[in-house]
XYZ file of C-alpha atoms in Angstrom:
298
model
C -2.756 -24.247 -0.947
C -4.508 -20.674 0.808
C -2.465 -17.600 0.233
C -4.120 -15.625 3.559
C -2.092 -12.713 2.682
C -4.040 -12.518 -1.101
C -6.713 -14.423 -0.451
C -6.155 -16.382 -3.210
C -6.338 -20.508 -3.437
C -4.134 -22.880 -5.830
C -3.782 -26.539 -6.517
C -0.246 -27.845 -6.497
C -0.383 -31.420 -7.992
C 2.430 -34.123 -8.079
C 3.373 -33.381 -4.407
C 4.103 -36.689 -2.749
C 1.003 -37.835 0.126
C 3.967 -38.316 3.011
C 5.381 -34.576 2.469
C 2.071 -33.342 2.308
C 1.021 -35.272 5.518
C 4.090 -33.586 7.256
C 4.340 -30.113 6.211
C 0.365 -30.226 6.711
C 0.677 -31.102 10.677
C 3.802 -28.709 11.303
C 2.180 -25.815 9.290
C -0.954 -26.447 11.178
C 1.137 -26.154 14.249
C 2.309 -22.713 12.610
C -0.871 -21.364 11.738
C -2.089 -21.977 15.399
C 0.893 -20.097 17.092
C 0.502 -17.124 14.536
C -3.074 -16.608 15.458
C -2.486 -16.519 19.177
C -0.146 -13.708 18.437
C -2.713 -11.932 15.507
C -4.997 -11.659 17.902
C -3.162 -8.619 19.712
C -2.002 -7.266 16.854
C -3.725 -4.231 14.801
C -1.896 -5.713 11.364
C -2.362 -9.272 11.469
C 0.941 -11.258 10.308
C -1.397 -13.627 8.444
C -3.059 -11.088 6.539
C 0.485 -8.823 5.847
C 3.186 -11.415 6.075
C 5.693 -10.253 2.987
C 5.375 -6.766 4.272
C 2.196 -6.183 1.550
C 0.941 -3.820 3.515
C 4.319 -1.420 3.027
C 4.440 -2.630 -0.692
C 0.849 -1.598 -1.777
C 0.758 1.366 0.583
C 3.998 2.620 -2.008
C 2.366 1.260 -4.860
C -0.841 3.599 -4.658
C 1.545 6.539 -3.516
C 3.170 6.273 -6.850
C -0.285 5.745 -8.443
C -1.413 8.846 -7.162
C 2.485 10.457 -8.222
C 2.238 9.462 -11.931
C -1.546 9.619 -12.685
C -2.923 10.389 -16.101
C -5.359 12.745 -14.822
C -3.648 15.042 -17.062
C -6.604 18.140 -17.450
C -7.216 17.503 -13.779
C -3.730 17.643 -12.410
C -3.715 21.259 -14.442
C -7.261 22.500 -12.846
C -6.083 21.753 -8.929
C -2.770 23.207 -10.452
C -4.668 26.613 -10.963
C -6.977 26.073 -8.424
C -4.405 26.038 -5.881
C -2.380 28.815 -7.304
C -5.287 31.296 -7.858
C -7.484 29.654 -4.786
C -5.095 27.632 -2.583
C -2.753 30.264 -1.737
C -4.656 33.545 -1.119
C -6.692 30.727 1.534
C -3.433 29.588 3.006
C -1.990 33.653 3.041
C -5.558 34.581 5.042
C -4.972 31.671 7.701
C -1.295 31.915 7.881
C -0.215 28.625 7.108
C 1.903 27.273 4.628
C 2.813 24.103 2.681
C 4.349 22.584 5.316
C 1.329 22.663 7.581
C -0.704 21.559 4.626
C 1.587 18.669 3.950
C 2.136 16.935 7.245
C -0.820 19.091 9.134
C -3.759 17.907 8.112
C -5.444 14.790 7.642
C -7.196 14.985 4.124
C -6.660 17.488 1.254
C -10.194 16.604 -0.427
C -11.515 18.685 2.283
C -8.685 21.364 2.637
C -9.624 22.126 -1.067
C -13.386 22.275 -0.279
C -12.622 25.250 2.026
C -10.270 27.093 -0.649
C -13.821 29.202 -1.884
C -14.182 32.536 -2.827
C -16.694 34.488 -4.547
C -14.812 37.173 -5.351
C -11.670 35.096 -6.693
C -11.342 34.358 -10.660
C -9.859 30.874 -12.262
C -9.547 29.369 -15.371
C -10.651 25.334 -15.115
C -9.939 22.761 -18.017
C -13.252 21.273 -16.172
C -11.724 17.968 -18.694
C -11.397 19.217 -22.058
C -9.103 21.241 -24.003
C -10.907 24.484 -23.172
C -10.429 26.674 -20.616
C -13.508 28.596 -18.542
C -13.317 31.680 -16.638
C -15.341 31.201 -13.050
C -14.693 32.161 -9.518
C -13.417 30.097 -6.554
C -16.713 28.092 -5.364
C -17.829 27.566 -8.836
C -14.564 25.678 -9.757
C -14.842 23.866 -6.523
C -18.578 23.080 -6.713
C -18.955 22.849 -10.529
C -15.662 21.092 -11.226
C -13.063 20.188 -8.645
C -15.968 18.543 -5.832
C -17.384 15.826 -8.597
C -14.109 15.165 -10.425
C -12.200 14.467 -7.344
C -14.707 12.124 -6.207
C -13.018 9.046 -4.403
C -15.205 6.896 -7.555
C -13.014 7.931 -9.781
C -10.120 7.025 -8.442
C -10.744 3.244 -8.399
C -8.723 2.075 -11.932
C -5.610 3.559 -10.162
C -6.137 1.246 -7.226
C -6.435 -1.828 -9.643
C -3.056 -0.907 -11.555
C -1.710 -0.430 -7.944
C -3.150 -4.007 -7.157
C -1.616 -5.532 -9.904
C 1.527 -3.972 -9.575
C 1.151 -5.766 -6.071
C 0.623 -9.143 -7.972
C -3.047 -9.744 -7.254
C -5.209 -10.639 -10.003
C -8.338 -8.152 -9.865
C -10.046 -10.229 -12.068
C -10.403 -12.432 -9.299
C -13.152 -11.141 -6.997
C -11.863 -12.713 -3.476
C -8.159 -11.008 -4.206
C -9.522 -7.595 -5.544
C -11.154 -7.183 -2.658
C -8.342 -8.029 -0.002
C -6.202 -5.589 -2.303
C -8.237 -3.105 -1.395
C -8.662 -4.038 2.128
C -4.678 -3.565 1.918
C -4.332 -0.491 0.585
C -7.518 1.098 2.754
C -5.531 -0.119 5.667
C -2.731 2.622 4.731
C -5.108 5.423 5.843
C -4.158 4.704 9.275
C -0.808 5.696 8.429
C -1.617 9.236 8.422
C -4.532 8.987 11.593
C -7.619 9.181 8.865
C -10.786 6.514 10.045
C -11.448 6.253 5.939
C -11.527 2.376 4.849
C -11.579 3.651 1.102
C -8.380 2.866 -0.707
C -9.694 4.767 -3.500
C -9.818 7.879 -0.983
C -5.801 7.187 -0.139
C -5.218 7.582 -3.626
C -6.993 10.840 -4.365
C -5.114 12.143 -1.247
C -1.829 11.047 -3.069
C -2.963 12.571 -6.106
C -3.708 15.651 -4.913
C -0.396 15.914 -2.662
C 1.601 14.991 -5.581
C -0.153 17.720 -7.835
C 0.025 20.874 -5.246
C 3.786 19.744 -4.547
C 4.407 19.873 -8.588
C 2.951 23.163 -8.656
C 5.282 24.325 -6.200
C 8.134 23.005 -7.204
C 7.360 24.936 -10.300
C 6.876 27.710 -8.490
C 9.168 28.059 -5.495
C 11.475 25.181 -6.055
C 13.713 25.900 -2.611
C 10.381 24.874 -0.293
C 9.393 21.530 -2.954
C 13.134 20.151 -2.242
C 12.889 20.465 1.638
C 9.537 18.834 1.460
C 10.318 16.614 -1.110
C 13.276 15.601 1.515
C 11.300 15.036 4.321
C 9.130 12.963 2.322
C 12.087 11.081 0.719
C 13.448 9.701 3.962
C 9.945 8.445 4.971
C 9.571 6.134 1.873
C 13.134 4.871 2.160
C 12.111 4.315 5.579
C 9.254 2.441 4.557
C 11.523 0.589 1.654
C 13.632 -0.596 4.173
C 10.776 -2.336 6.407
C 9.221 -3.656 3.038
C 12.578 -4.631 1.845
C 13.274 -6.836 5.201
C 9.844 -8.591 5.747
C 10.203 -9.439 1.906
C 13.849 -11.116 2.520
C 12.578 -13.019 5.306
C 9.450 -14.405 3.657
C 11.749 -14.785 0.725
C 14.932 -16.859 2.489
C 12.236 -18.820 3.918
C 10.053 -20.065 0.772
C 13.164 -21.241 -0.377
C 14.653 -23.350 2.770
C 11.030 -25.138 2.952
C 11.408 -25.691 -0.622
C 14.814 -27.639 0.059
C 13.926 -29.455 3.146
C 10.557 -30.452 1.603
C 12.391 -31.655 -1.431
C 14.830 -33.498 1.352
C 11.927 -35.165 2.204
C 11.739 -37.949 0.379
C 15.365 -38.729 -0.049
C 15.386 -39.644 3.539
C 12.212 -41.339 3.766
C 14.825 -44.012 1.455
C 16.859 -44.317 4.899
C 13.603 -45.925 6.643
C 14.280 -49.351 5.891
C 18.307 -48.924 6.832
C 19.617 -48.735 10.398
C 19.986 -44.551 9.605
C 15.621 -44.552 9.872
C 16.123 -42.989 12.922
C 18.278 -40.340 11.958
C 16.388 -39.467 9.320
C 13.479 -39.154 11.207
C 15.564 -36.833 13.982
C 16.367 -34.731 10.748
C 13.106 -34.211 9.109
C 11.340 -33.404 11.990
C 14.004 -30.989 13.250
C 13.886 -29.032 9.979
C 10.435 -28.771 10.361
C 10.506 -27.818 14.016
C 13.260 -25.251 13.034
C 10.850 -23.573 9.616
C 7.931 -23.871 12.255
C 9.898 -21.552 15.001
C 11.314 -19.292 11.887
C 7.606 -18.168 10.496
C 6.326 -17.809 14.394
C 9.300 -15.893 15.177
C 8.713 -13.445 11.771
C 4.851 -13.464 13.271
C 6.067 -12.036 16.893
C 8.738 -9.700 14.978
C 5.902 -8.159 12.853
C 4.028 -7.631 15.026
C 6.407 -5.663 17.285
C 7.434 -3.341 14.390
C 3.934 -2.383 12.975
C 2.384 -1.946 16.664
């Protein structure tokens, strides 16, 4: 059996030759009617069936929330605080606009230099050093935030998603996942390791401010609240669907030789009528999820 979605093949022995024969020609049938609509979609139901897409894009958010990062998460911390906001007082914006404005931090950060400007940086160890503005950025923050570094928190968020990233073939769609939920925000990166050094640095300025000036951290942390149930709920109801279905093929399949019994009694016919109507009827449910995904994500 080929998992499209993870890219991942098993071998299911002890499966009788006649239900194999017929959930083979009416998945077949399936698999053709699902590519005729993939092929005007931008999220392919084959390749994000189980709404995986939705579940790994929350997965690295909450990798980038809870990262270990800990003497980093303190130097963009200061950096912001000493740096950040004297940039964001000079150009007149605020969180907000840095939040939902702009399309990656990395490079909001690059532009928070000053000569003049004095921070103390961690730089990763227990000891703190006194430098300006562009030396923490260039000396510290522009190396350690390097998408490279980011890549173990993509595998926990992979196998949080259940995909083995010991296996090349379904590391590698993982990522191909995840890299997909840059599109989300309008950024052309394909690096999943870059959406999860976006997170991390979101997650890190809005800690700092909720230290800070916790009135503006709650409405942002609201707004950003009611997109992720948002996206919950979407993940939540592709999951059920995929879900209700692996288990009514399940039945009928295990149906399936039961009434092959009825062959040799005047009730073949019947029988036959059955099986291939609950076939029909699982074929039409996963083509109907296929057009119904593809209306929601496009």
């Amino acid at each position: 059996m080929y998992d499209p979605v993870k890219n991942n093949t098993i071998s299911v022995p002890g499966i009788p030759d006649g239900v194999v024969l017929i959930a083979g020609l009416f998945n077949l049938l399936e698999r053709k009617m699902i590519d005729i609509t993939d092929t005007a979609s931008a999220y392919p139901y084959s390749k994000n069936a189980d709404g995986i897409n939705f579940t790994m894009f929350l997965n690295a958010i909450q990798e980038g929330k809870n990262n270990k990062k800990y003497f980093l998460q303190k130097d963009v911390k200061e950096y912001y605080s000493k740096c950040g906001r004297l940039s964001m007082a000079i150009t007149g914006t605020n969180f907000e606009d840095f939040r939902s404005g702009i399309t990656s931090p990395y490079a909001v950060l690059s532009e928070w230099i000053h000569p003049s400007v004095w921070v103390n940086m961690y730089n990763g160890n227990r000891t703190l050093d006194n430098m300006t503005c562009t030396e923490a950025w260039n000396n510290v923050l522009k190396d350690a935030l390097a998408a490279t570094n980011f890549t173990e928190e993509v595998e926990s968020a992979c196998t949080a998603g259940g995909f083995d990233v010991t296996n090349t073939a379904q590391r590698q769609r993982c990522f191909e996942i995840i890299a997909q939920a840059n599109q989300f925000f309008d950024v052309t990166s394909t690096s999943a390791t870059n959406l999860i050094r976006e997170a991390f640095i979101n997650e890190t300025i809005l800690k700092k401010i909720n230290e800070d000036e916790p009135e503006a951290a709650q409405r942002s942390l609201l707004g950003r609240q009611i997109t992720l149930q948002g996206l919950g709920s979407l993940n939540a109801a592709q999951d059920t669907q995929v879900n209700n279905k692996a288990v009514m093929t399940a039945i009928i399949l295990g149906l399936i030789p039961l009434l092959s019994l009825f062959f040799v009694t005047p009730l073949w016919l019947k029988a036959l009528k059955f099986i291939a109507g609950a076939m029909l009827w699982l074929t039409t449910w996963g083509i109907t999820m296929a057009v119904a995904h593809a209306g929601v994500m496009d």
